[in-house]
mmCIF file of C-alpha atoms in Angstrom:
data_model
loop_
_atom_site.group_PDB
_atom_site.id
_atom_site.type_symbol
_atom_site.label_atom_id
_atom_site.label_comp_id
_atom_site.label_asym_id
_atom_site.label_seq_id
_atom_site.Cartn_x
_atom_site.Cartn_y
_atom_site.Cartn_z
ATOM 1 C CA MET A 113 -18.974 -25.658 -91.809
ATOM 2 C CA LYS A 114 -20.822 -23.122 -89.701
ATOM 3 C CA ALA A 115 -19.155 -19.903 -88.542
ATOM 4 C CA PHE A 116 -17.448 -19.863 -85.149
ATOM 5 C CA THR A 117 -15.214 -17.652 -83.050
ATOM 6 C CA TYR A 118 -11.731 -18.647 -81.925
ATOM 7 C CA GLU A 119 -9.316 -17.912 -79.110
ATOM 8 C CA ARG A 120 -6.031 -19.153 -77.730
ATOM 9 C CA VAL A 121 -5.515 -19.662 -74.003
ATOM 10 C CA THR A 122 -2.390 -19.937 -71.896
ATOM 11 C CA THR A 123 -3.513 -21.772 -68.744
ATOM 12 C CA PRO A 124 -5.831 -24.747 -68.100
ATOM 13 C CA ALA A 125 -7.928 -22.608 -65.749
ATOM 14 C CA ASP A 126 -8.427 -19.972 -68.476
ATOM 15 C CA ALA A 127 -9.457 -22.677 -70.935
ATOM 16 C CA ALA A 128 -12.022 -24.184 -68.575
ATOM 17 C CA ALA A 129 -13.397 -20.774 -67.593
ATOM 18 C CA SER A 130 -13.777 -19.742 -71.232
ATOM 19 C CA ALA A 131 -15.645 -22.956 -72.046
ATOM 20 C CA GLN A 132 -18.120 -22.365 -69.243
ATOM 21 C CA ARG A 133 -18.519 -18.692 -70.147
ATOM 22 C CA THR A 134 -19.331 -19.367 -73.815
ATOM 23 C CA PRO A 135 -22.298 -21.659 -74.566
ATOM 24 C CA GLY A 136 -21.485 -24.105 -77.356
ATOM 25 C CA ALA A 137 -17.710 -23.814 -76.941
ATOM 26 C CA LYS A 138 -15.346 -26.711 -77.663
ATOM 27 C CA PHE A 139 -11.673 -27.304 -76.898
ATOM 28 C CA ILE A 140 -9.450 -28.031 -79.882
ATOM 29 C CA ALA A 141 -5.897 -29.421 -80.032
ATOM 30 C CA GLY A 142 -5.120 -31.813 -82.896
ATOM 31 C CA GLY A 143 -8.689 -31.611 -84.174
ATOM 32 C CA THR A 144 -8.491 -34.997 -85.903
ATOM 33 C CA ASN A 145 -12.059 -35.921 -84.898
ATOM 34 C CA LEU A 146 -13.668 -32.536 -84.205
ATOM 35 C CA LEU A 147 -12.809 -30.896 -87.521
ATOM 36 C CA ASP A 148 -14.207 -33.829 -89.501
ATOM 37 C CA LEU A 149 -17.484 -33.561 -87.601
ATOM 38 C CA MET A 150 -17.593 -29.793 -88.036
ATOM 39 C CA LYS A 151 -17.261 -30.144 -91.808
ATOM 40 C CA LEU A 152 -20.298 -32.418 -91.797
ATOM 41 C CA GLU A 153 -22.123 -30.045 -89.413
ATOM 42 C CA ILE A 154 -22.568 -32.869 -86.922
ATOM 43 C CA GLU A 155 -20.589 -30.806 -84.424
ATOM 44 C CA THR A 156 -21.410 -27.088 -84.636
ATOM 45 C CA PRO A 157 -19.439 -25.291 -81.908
ATOM 46 C CA THR A 158 -20.000 -21.563 -81.652
ATOM 47 C CA HIS A 159 -16.519 -21.005 -80.235
ATOM 48 C CA LEU A 160 -13.218 -22.927 -80.429
ATOM 49 C CA ILE A 161 -10.711 -22.731 -77.589
ATOM 50 C CA ASP A 162 -7.216 -23.614 -78.813
ATOM 51 C CA VAL A 163 -5.385 -25.397 -75.974
ATOM 52 C CA ASN A 164 -2.178 -26.149 -77.875
ATOM 53 C CA GLY A 165 -0.360 -23.386 -75.976
ATOM 54 C CA LEU A 166 -0.867 -25.050 -72.605
ATOM 55 C CA ALA A 167 2.169 -26.734 -71.048
ATOM 56 C CA LEU A 168 0.564 -30.168 -71.056
ATOM 57 C CA ASP A 169 2.846 -32.021 -73.469
ATOM 58 C CA LYS A 170 5.225 -33.773 -71.067
ATOM 59 C CA ILE A 171 5.611 -37.402 -70.006
ATOM 60 C CA GLU A 172 6.913 -37.487 -66.437
ATOM 61 C CA PRO A 173 7.482 -40.088 -63.705
ATOM 62 C CA THR A 174 5.208 -39.967 -60.659
ATOM 63 C CA ALA A 175 6.295 -40.245 -57.024
ATOM 64 C CA ASP A 176 4.845 -43.748 -56.692
ATOM 65 C CA GLY A 177 6.734 -45.154 -59.690
ATOM 66 C CA GLY A 178 4.061 -44.604 -62.355
ATOM 67 C CA LEU A 179 3.924 -42.241 -65.299
ATOM 68 C CA ARG A 180 1.978 -39.025 -65.923
ATOM 69 C CA ILE A 181 1.084 -38.279 -69.535
ATOM 70 C CA GLY A 182 0.121 -34.704 -70.360
ATOM 71 C CA ALA A 183 -3.161 -34.164 -72.183
ATOM 72 C CA LEU A 184 -1.367 -32.699 -75.214
ATOM 73 C CA VAL A 185 1.218 -35.447 -75.680
ATOM 74 C CA ARG A 186 0.889 -36.557 -79.297
ATOM 75 C CA ASN A 187 0.141 -40.199 -79.987
ATOM 76 C CA THR A 188 3.375 -40.641 -81.954
ATOM 77 C CA ASP A 189 5.497 -39.281 -79.102
ATOM 78 C CA LEU A 190 3.702 -41.401 -76.522
ATOM 79 C CA ALA A 191 4.126 -44.606 -78.527
ATOM 80 C CA ALA A 192 7.838 -43.871 -79.069
ATOM 81 C CA ASP A 193 8.693 -42.928 -75.472
ATOM 82 C CA ALA A 194 11.325 -45.322 -74.114
ATOM 83 C CA ARG A 195 9.592 -45.688 -70.733
ATOM 84 C CA VAL A 196 6.266 -46.511 -72.359
ATOM 85 C CA ARG A 197 7.845 -49.051 -74.701
ATOM 86 C CA ARG A 198 9.691 -50.702 -71.805
ATOM 87 C CA ASP A 199 7.135 -50.621 -68.984
ATOM 88 C CA TYR A 200 3.768 -50.174 -70.724
ATOM 89 C CA ALA A 201 4.355 -51.967 -74.002
ATOM 90 C CA VAL A 202 0.651 -52.754 -74.499
ATOM 91 C CA LEU A 203 -0.019 -48.996 -74.685
ATOM 92 C CA SER A 204 2.682 -48.410 -77.274
ATOM 93 C CA ARG A 205 1.395 -51.300 -79.394
ATOM 94 C CA ALA A 206 -2.204 -50.116 -79.147
ATOM 95 C CA LEU A 207 -1.257 -46.598 -80.245
ATOM 96 C CA LEU A 208 0.655 -47.892 -83.270
ATOM 97 C CA ALA A 209 -2.364 -49.983 -84.267
ATOM 98 C CA GLY A 210 -4.568 -46.895 -84.471
ATOM 99 C CA ALA A 211 -5.262 -44.477 -87.331
ATOM 100 C CA SER A 212 -2.316 -43.533 -89.565
ATOM 101 C CA GLY A 213 1.115 -42.016 -89.022
ATOM 102 C CA GLN A 214 -0.091 -38.582 -90.085
ATOM 103 C CA LEU A 215 -3.014 -38.659 -87.662
ATOM 104 C CA ARG A 216 -0.877 -39.968 -84.798
ATOM 105 C CA ASN A 217 1.451 -37.013 -85.321
ATOM 106 C CA LYS A 218 -1.435 -34.624 -84.583
ATOM 107 C CA ALA A 219 -3.758 -36.564 -82.269
ATOM 108 C CA THR A 220 -3.386 -35.911 -78.539
ATOM 109 C CA THR A 221 -3.834 -38.100 -75.481
ATOM 110 C CA ALA A 222 -6.944 -36.246 -74.270
ATOM 111 C CA GLY A 223 -8.400 -35.984 -77.759
ATOM 112 C CA ASN A 224 -8.005 -39.708 -78.302
ATOM 113 C CA LEU A 225 -9.943 -40.458 -75.126
ATOM 114 C CA LEU A 226 -12.649 -37.975 -76.137
ATOM 115 C CA GLN A 227 -13.323 -39.344 -79.617
ATOM 116 C CA ARG A 228 -17.040 -39.602 -80.245
ATOM 117 C CA THR A 229 -18.448 -43.098 -79.906
ATOM 118 C CA ARG A 230 -19.952 -43.465 -83.354
ATOM 119 C CA CYS A 231 -21.273 -45.558 -86.230
ATOM 120 C CA PRO A 232 -22.058 -44.912 -89.927
ATOM 121 C CA TYR A 233 -25.532 -43.590 -89.044
ATOM 122 C CA PHE A 234 -23.988 -40.982 -86.750
ATOM 123 C CA TYR A 235 -22.301 -39.504 -89.835
ATOM 124 C CA ASP A 236 -25.432 -39.648 -92.002
ATOM 125 C CA THR A 237 -27.549 -36.626 -91.130
ATOM 126 C CA ASN A 238 -30.449 -38.034 -93.171
ATOM 127 C CA GLN A 239 -30.808 -40.917 -90.704
ATOM 128 C CA PRO A 240 -32.134 -40.838 -87.129
ATOM 129 C CA CYS A 241 -29.442 -40.967 -84.446
ATOM 130 C CA ASN A 242 -29.937 -40.457 -80.736
ATOM 131 C CA LYS A 243 -26.346 -39.276 -80.396
ATOM 132 C CA ARG A 244 -26.873 -36.437 -82.870
ATOM 133 C CA LEU A 245 -30.482 -35.662 -81.994
ATOM 134 C CA PRO A 246 -31.633 -37.173 -78.686
ATOM 135 C CA GLY A 247 -34.974 -38.906 -79.011
ATOM 136 C CA SER A 248 -34.858 -39.260 -82.803
ATOM 137 C CA GLY A 249 -34.178 -43.016 -82.738
ATOM 138 C CA CYS A 250 -31.337 -45.368 -83.686
ATOM 139 C CA ALA A 251 -31.173 -46.340 -87.362
ATOM 140 C CA ALA A 252 -28.491 -48.947 -86.628
ATOM 141 C CA LEU A 253 -30.867 -51.185 -84.652
ATOM 142 C CA GLU A 254 -32.604 -52.330 -87.832
ATOM 143 C CA GLY A 255 -29.854 -51.291 -90.234
ATOM 144 C CA PHE A 256 -26.252 -52.170 -91.013
ATOM 145 C CA SER A 257 -24.739 -53.245 -87.703
ATOM 146 C CA ARG A 258 -21.828 -55.491 -88.660
ATOM 147 C CA GLN A 259 -19.199 -53.348 -86.899
ATOM 148 C CA LEU A 260 -21.280 -52.346 -83.904
ATOM 149 C CA ALA A 261 -21.601 -53.329 -80.249
ATOM 150 C CA VAL A 262 -22.405 -56.837 -79.065
ATOM 151 C CA ILE A 263 -22.417 -55.996 -75.355
ATOM 152 C CA GLY A 264 -23.112 -53.008 -73.107
ATOM 153 C CA ALA A 265 -25.398 -51.334 -75.671
ATOM 154 C CA SER A 266 -29.005 -50.186 -75.292
ATOM 155 C CA ARG A 267 -32.134 -49.689 -77.402
ATOM 156 C CA ALA A 268 -31.028 -46.090 -77.839
ATOM 157 C CA CYS A 269 -27.531 -46.763 -79.259
ATOM 158 C CA ILE A 270 -25.335 -49.687 -80.330
ATOM 159 C CA ALA A 271 -22.262 -47.705 -81.439
ATOM 160 C CA THR A 272 -18.734 -48.724 -80.422
ATOM 161 C CA HIS A 273 -15.892 -46.638 -79.027
ATOM 162 C CA PRO A 274 -13.139 -46.341 -81.675
ATOM 163 C CA SER A 275 -10.018 -45.773 -79.543
ATOM 164 C CA ASP A 276 -7.217 -48.351 -79.374
ATOM 165 C CA MET A 277 -5.289 -46.281 -76.839
ATOM 166 C CA ALA A 278 -8.237 -46.256 -74.428
ATOM 167 C CA VAL A 279 -8.395 -50.070 -74.414
ATOM 168 C CA ALA A 280 -4.771 -50.295 -73.287
ATOM 169 C CA MET A 281 -5.252 -47.534 -70.720
ATOM 170 C CA ARG A 282 -8.295 -49.285 -69.292
ATOM 171 C CA LEU A 283 -6.198 -52.440 -68.960
ATOM 172 C CA LEU A 284 -3.523 -50.463 -67.112
ATOM 173 C CA ASP A 285 -6.002 -48.806 -64.688
ATOM 174 C CA ALA A 286 -5.274 -45.307 -65.962
ATOM 175 C CA VAL A 287 -6.667 -42.270 -64.131
ATOM 176 C CA VAL A 288 -7.844 -39.138 -65.964
ATOM 177 C CA GLU A 289 -6.917 -35.797 -64.359
ATOM 178 C CA THR A 290 -9.066 -32.706 -64.954
ATOM 179 C CA VAL A 291 -9.580 -29.105 -63.923
ATOM 180 C CA SER A 292 -12.962 -27.375 -63.627
ATOM 181 C CA PRO A 293 -13.828 -23.762 -64.502
ATOM 182 C CA GLU A 294 -13.657 -23.015 -60.763
ATOM 183 C CA GLY A 295 -10.103 -24.356 -60.644
ATOM 184 C CA ARG A 296 -10.968 -27.611 -58.852
ATOM 185 C CA GLU A 297 -8.855 -30.596 -59.806
ATOM 186 C CA ARG A 298 -10.373 -34.052 -60.130
ATOM 187 C CA LYS A 299 -9.118 -37.600 -60.732
ATOM 188 C CA ILE A 300 -11.416 -40.002 -62.571
ATOM 189 C CA PRO A 301 -10.472 -43.692 -62.963
ATOM 190 C CA LEU A 302 -10.857 -44.613 -66.620
ATOM 191 C CA ALA A 303 -13.172 -47.400 -65.451
ATOM 192 C CA ASP A 304 -15.622 -44.643 -64.433
ATOM 193 C CA PHE A 305 -14.874 -42.161 -67.211
ATOM 194 C CA TYR A 306 -17.154 -43.489 -69.963
ATOM 195 C CA ARG A 307 -20.925 -43.566 -69.486
ATOM 196 C CA GLY A 308 -23.159 -46.339 -70.737
ATOM 197 C CA PRO A 309 -25.528 -45.359 -73.569
ATOM 198 C CA GLY A 310 -28.763 -45.994 -71.645
ATOM 199 C CA ASP A 311 -31.418 -43.522 -72.796
ATOM 200 C CA THR A 312 -28.901 -40.675 -73.166
ATOM 201 C CA PRO A 313 -26.169 -41.880 -75.563
ATOM 202 C CA HIS A 314 -25.260 -38.280 -76.439
ATOM 203 C CA LEU A 315 -23.736 -38.019 -72.933
ATOM 204 C CA GLU A 316 -20.583 -40.067 -73.375
ATOM 205 C CA ASN A 317 -18.317 -39.362 -70.414
ATOM 206 C CA ALA A 318 -18.156 -38.118 -66.831
ATOM 207 C CA LEU A 319 -16.880 -34.615 -67.623
ATOM 208 C CA SER A 320 -18.892 -31.631 -66.446
ATOM 209 C CA SER A 321 -19.504 -28.476 -68.471
ATOM 210 C CA GLY A 322 -16.196 -26.707 -69.131
ATOM 211 C CA GLU A 323 -14.085 -29.400 -67.441
ATOM 212 C CA LEU A 324 -10.715 -29.855 -69.147
ATOM 213 C CA ILE A 325 -8.529 -32.968 -69.186
ATOM 214 C CA THR A 326 -4.998 -32.029 -68.105
ATOM 215 C CA GLY A 327 -3.353 -35.449 -68.063
ATOM 216 C CA VAL A 328 -3.568 -39.195 -67.575
ATOM 217 C CA THR A 329 -1.710 -41.082 -64.856
ATOM 218 C CA LEU A 330 -0.577 -44.690 -65.138
ATOM 219 C CA PRO A 331 0.182 -46.682 -61.964
ATOM 220 C CA ARG A 332 3.385 -48.631 -61.415
ATOM 221 C CA PRO A 333 4.292 -51.019 -64.266
ATOM 222 C CA LEU A 334 2.622 -54.430 -64.186
ATOM 223 C CA GLY A 335 5.479 -56.452 -65.636
ATOM 224 C CA GLY A 336 4.594 -59.643 -67.470
ATOM 225 C CA THR A 337 4.045 -60.103 -71.197
ATOM 226 C CA HIS A 338 2.124 -57.357 -72.995
ATOM 227 C CA ILE A 339 -0.020 -58.135 -76.048
ATOM 228 C CA TYR A 340 -2.257 -56.015 -78.255
ATOM 229 C CA ARG A 341 -4.068 -57.895 -81.008
ATOM 230 C CA LYS A 342 -6.355 -55.983 -83.393
ATOM 231 C CA VAL A 343 -8.595 -57.616 -85.989
ATOM 232 C CA ARG A 344 -9.986 -55.293 -88.645
ATOM 233 C CA ASP A 345 -11.242 -55.291 -92.217
ATOM 234 C CA ARG A 346 -8.026 -53.873 -93.651
ATOM 235 C CA ALA A 347 -4.447 -53.786 -92.437
ATOM 236 C CA SER A 348 -4.326 -50.095 -91.489
ATOM 237 C CA TYR A 349 -6.480 -47.023 -90.897
ATOM 238 C CA ALA A 350 -9.512 -49.012 -89.799
ATOM 239 C CA PHE A 351 -11.406 -49.388 -86.531
ATOM 240 C CA ALA A 352 -11.275 -52.729 -84.763
ATOM 241 C CA LEU A 353 -13.880 -55.394 -85.300
ATOM 242 C CA VAL A 354 -12.353 -56.897 -82.172
ATOM 243 C CA SER A 355 -9.175 -56.001 -80.307
ATOM 244 C CA VAL A 356 -7.611 -57.661 -77.285
ATOM 245 C CA ALA A 357 -5.199 -56.028 -74.839
ATOM 246 C CA ALA A 358 -3.613 -58.423 -72.357
ATOM 247 C CA VAL A 359 -0.922 -58.546 -69.699
ATOM 248 C CA VAL A 360 -0.048 -62.068 -68.555
ATOM 249 C CA GLN A 361 2.309 -63.005 -65.723
ATOM 250 C CA GLN A 362 4.476 -66.123 -65.544
ATOM 251 C CA ASP A 363 2.052 -67.808 -63.133
ATOM 252 C CA GLY A 364 -0.789 -67.423 -65.650
ATOM 253 C CA SER A 365 -2.537 -64.555 -63.854
ATOM 254 C CA GLY A 366 -3.093 -61.199 -65.516
ATOM 255 C CA ARG A 367 -5.792 -59.015 -67.025
ATOM 256 C CA VAL A 368 -7.558 -58.435 -70.345
ATOM 257 C CA ALA A 369 -9.558 -55.655 -72.013
ATOM 258 C CA LEU A 370 -11.321 -55.615 -75.369
ATOM 259 C CA GLY A 371 -12.098 -53.005 -77.986
ATOM 260 C CA GLY A 372 -14.544 -52.947 -80.873
ATOM 261 C CA VAL A 373 -17.291 -54.746 -78.957
ATOM 262 C CA ALA A 374 -18.901 -52.096 -76.743
ATOM 263 C CA HIS A 375 -19.517 -48.378 -76.203
ATOM 264 C CA LYS A 376 -16.318 -48.195 -74.180
ATOM 265 C CA PRO A 377 -13.164 -50.279 -73.611
ATOM 266 C CA TRP A 378 -14.593 -53.529 -72.284
ATOM 267 C CA ARG A 379 -13.090 -55.040 -69.146
ATOM 268 C CA ARG A 380 -14.489 -57.078 -66.272
ATOM 269 C CA GLU A 381 -12.292 -57.706 -63.275
ATOM 270 C CA ASP A 382 -13.983 -61.066 -62.621
ATOM 271 C CA ALA A 383 -12.822 -62.128 -66.092
ATOM 272 C CA ASP A 384 -9.246 -61.229 -65.111
ATOM 273 C CA GLY A 385 -9.560 -63.682 -62.229
ATOM 274 C CA ALA A 386 -10.483 -66.448 -64.674
ATOM 275 C CA LEU A 387 -7.249 -66.163 -66.683
ATOM 276 C CA PRO A 388 -5.551 -69.193 -65.055
ATOM 277 C CA GLN A 389 -8.574 -71.272 -66.137
ATOM 278 C CA GLY A 390 -8.047 -70.457 -69.818
ATOM 279 C CA ALA A 391 -9.485 -68.377 -72.632
ATOM 280 C CA GLN A 392 -12.925 -70.020 -72.563
ATOM 281 C CA ALA A 393 -13.482 -69.105 -68.918
ATOM 282 C CA VAL A 394 -12.371 -65.515 -69.587
ATOM 283 C CA TYR A 395 -14.639 -65.253 -72.630
ATOM 284 C CA ASP A 396 -17.644 -66.618 -70.727
ATOM 285 C CA ARG A 397 -17.352 -63.857 -68.127
ATOM 286 C CA LEU A 398 -16.600 -61.059 -70.560
ATOM 287 C CA PHE A 399 -19.616 -61.821 -72.731
ATOM 288 C CA ALA A 400 -22.079 -63.211 -70.195
ATOM 289 C CA ASP A 401 -24.594 -60.458 -71.059
ATOM 290 C CA ALA A 402 -23.949 -60.183 -74.800
ATOM 291 C CA HIS A 403 -26.819 -59.163 -77.092
ATOM 292 C CA PRO A 404 -25.526 -59.164 -80.680
ATOM 293 C CA THR A 405 -27.577 -58.357 -83.764
ATOM 294 C CA HIS A 406 -27.978 -60.927 -86.526
ATOM 295 C CA GLU A 407 -25.286 -59.056 -88.504
ATOM 296 C CA ASN A 408 -22.602 -58.862 -85.821
ATOM 297 C CA GLU A 409 -23.024 -62.086 -83.850
ATOM 298 C CA PHE A 410 -19.894 -63.301 -85.677
ATOM 299 C CA LYS A 411 -17.985 -60.926 -83.377
ATOM 300 C CA LEU A 412 -18.546 -63.315 -80.482
ATOM 301 C CA ILE A 413 -16.714 -66.119 -82.270
ATOM 302 C CA LEU A 414 -14.073 -63.664 -83.470
ATOM 303 C CA ALA A 415 -13.580 -62.350 -79.938
ATOM 304 C CA LYS A 416 -13.214 -65.862 -78.510
ATOM 305 C CA ARG A 417 -10.612 -66.840 -81.103
ATOM 306 C CA THR A 418 -8.705 -63.556 -80.886
ATOM 307 C CA LEU A 419 -8.645 -63.830 -77.105
ATOM 308 C CA ALA A 420 -7.379 -67.424 -77.261
ATOM 309 C CA SER A 421 -4.706 -66.460 -79.777
ATOM 310 C CA ALA A 422 -3.510 -63.475 -77.724
ATOM 311 C CA LEU A 423 -3.317 -65.476 -74.498
ATOM 312 C CA THR A 424 -1.487 -68.327 -76.233
ATOM 313 C CA GLU A 425 1.050 -65.865 -77.590
ATOM 314 C CA ALA A 426 1.499 -64.261 -74.169
ATOM 315 C CA ARG A 427 2.043 -67.607 -72.425
ATOM 316 C CA ALA A 428 4.522 -68.722 -75.039
#
């Protein structure tokens, strides 16, 4: 691990200003992703800004009947919150499907959203990776790609986003709240938060330099039956091969989002409209532009069957 400086801050504005003032600075809260990458010298921040002292660890109702989740709310606390379990059950189930109990105790809401989209070659500094070193190439394209993206990828990167929580939040139309170093507040729909890999896969989200996530807002509850189904290689502490988040109403309408198949939580609103027609119609719209590798084309069949199973369970 390379040497770095460290400071604690007491306000979001101070945190954002410090990040802009110090080239190479990174925010740290739980550190469950950042510290791992620092040990491997994949991330080499010159300065760490500890944001744990900020008062951003509350879950509060909003004026329009939704819920605001502070950036520092731990995953365990969010999953256990009575309002989340009652009104946003898909979020609670997604959180409990992720990582391990120890990690959920430390991981924060903002940190979960900001996990690096990654693959085994991202961790291997002996291999080319456009996310680590832009322009160096993507070893996964001709390498081991079983777990990687089947849709939404590019010739520069076929990594998948690892978050379960983000899939549920995308389903729920969550909005990310931020503050800039100048003190300007911004609201970014999660649908617009993650960038496609394109030719610049190292740029993963819509945040500007020094911009700090302060919270996430959920709109009014959707009602209906909430399902989160995760298929993975082992029963715990593993990323999804395919995951399905769904909310289905009594009339058969609803919405779906998938994880494990793309660089971000994968949702298409036109696929939501196909729900009354059945799982096949939803699948056809979700994966209309799929481009799997020879090693991960099985994910398409797995996604179709997982989707059908989740929707059958919801309608039962």
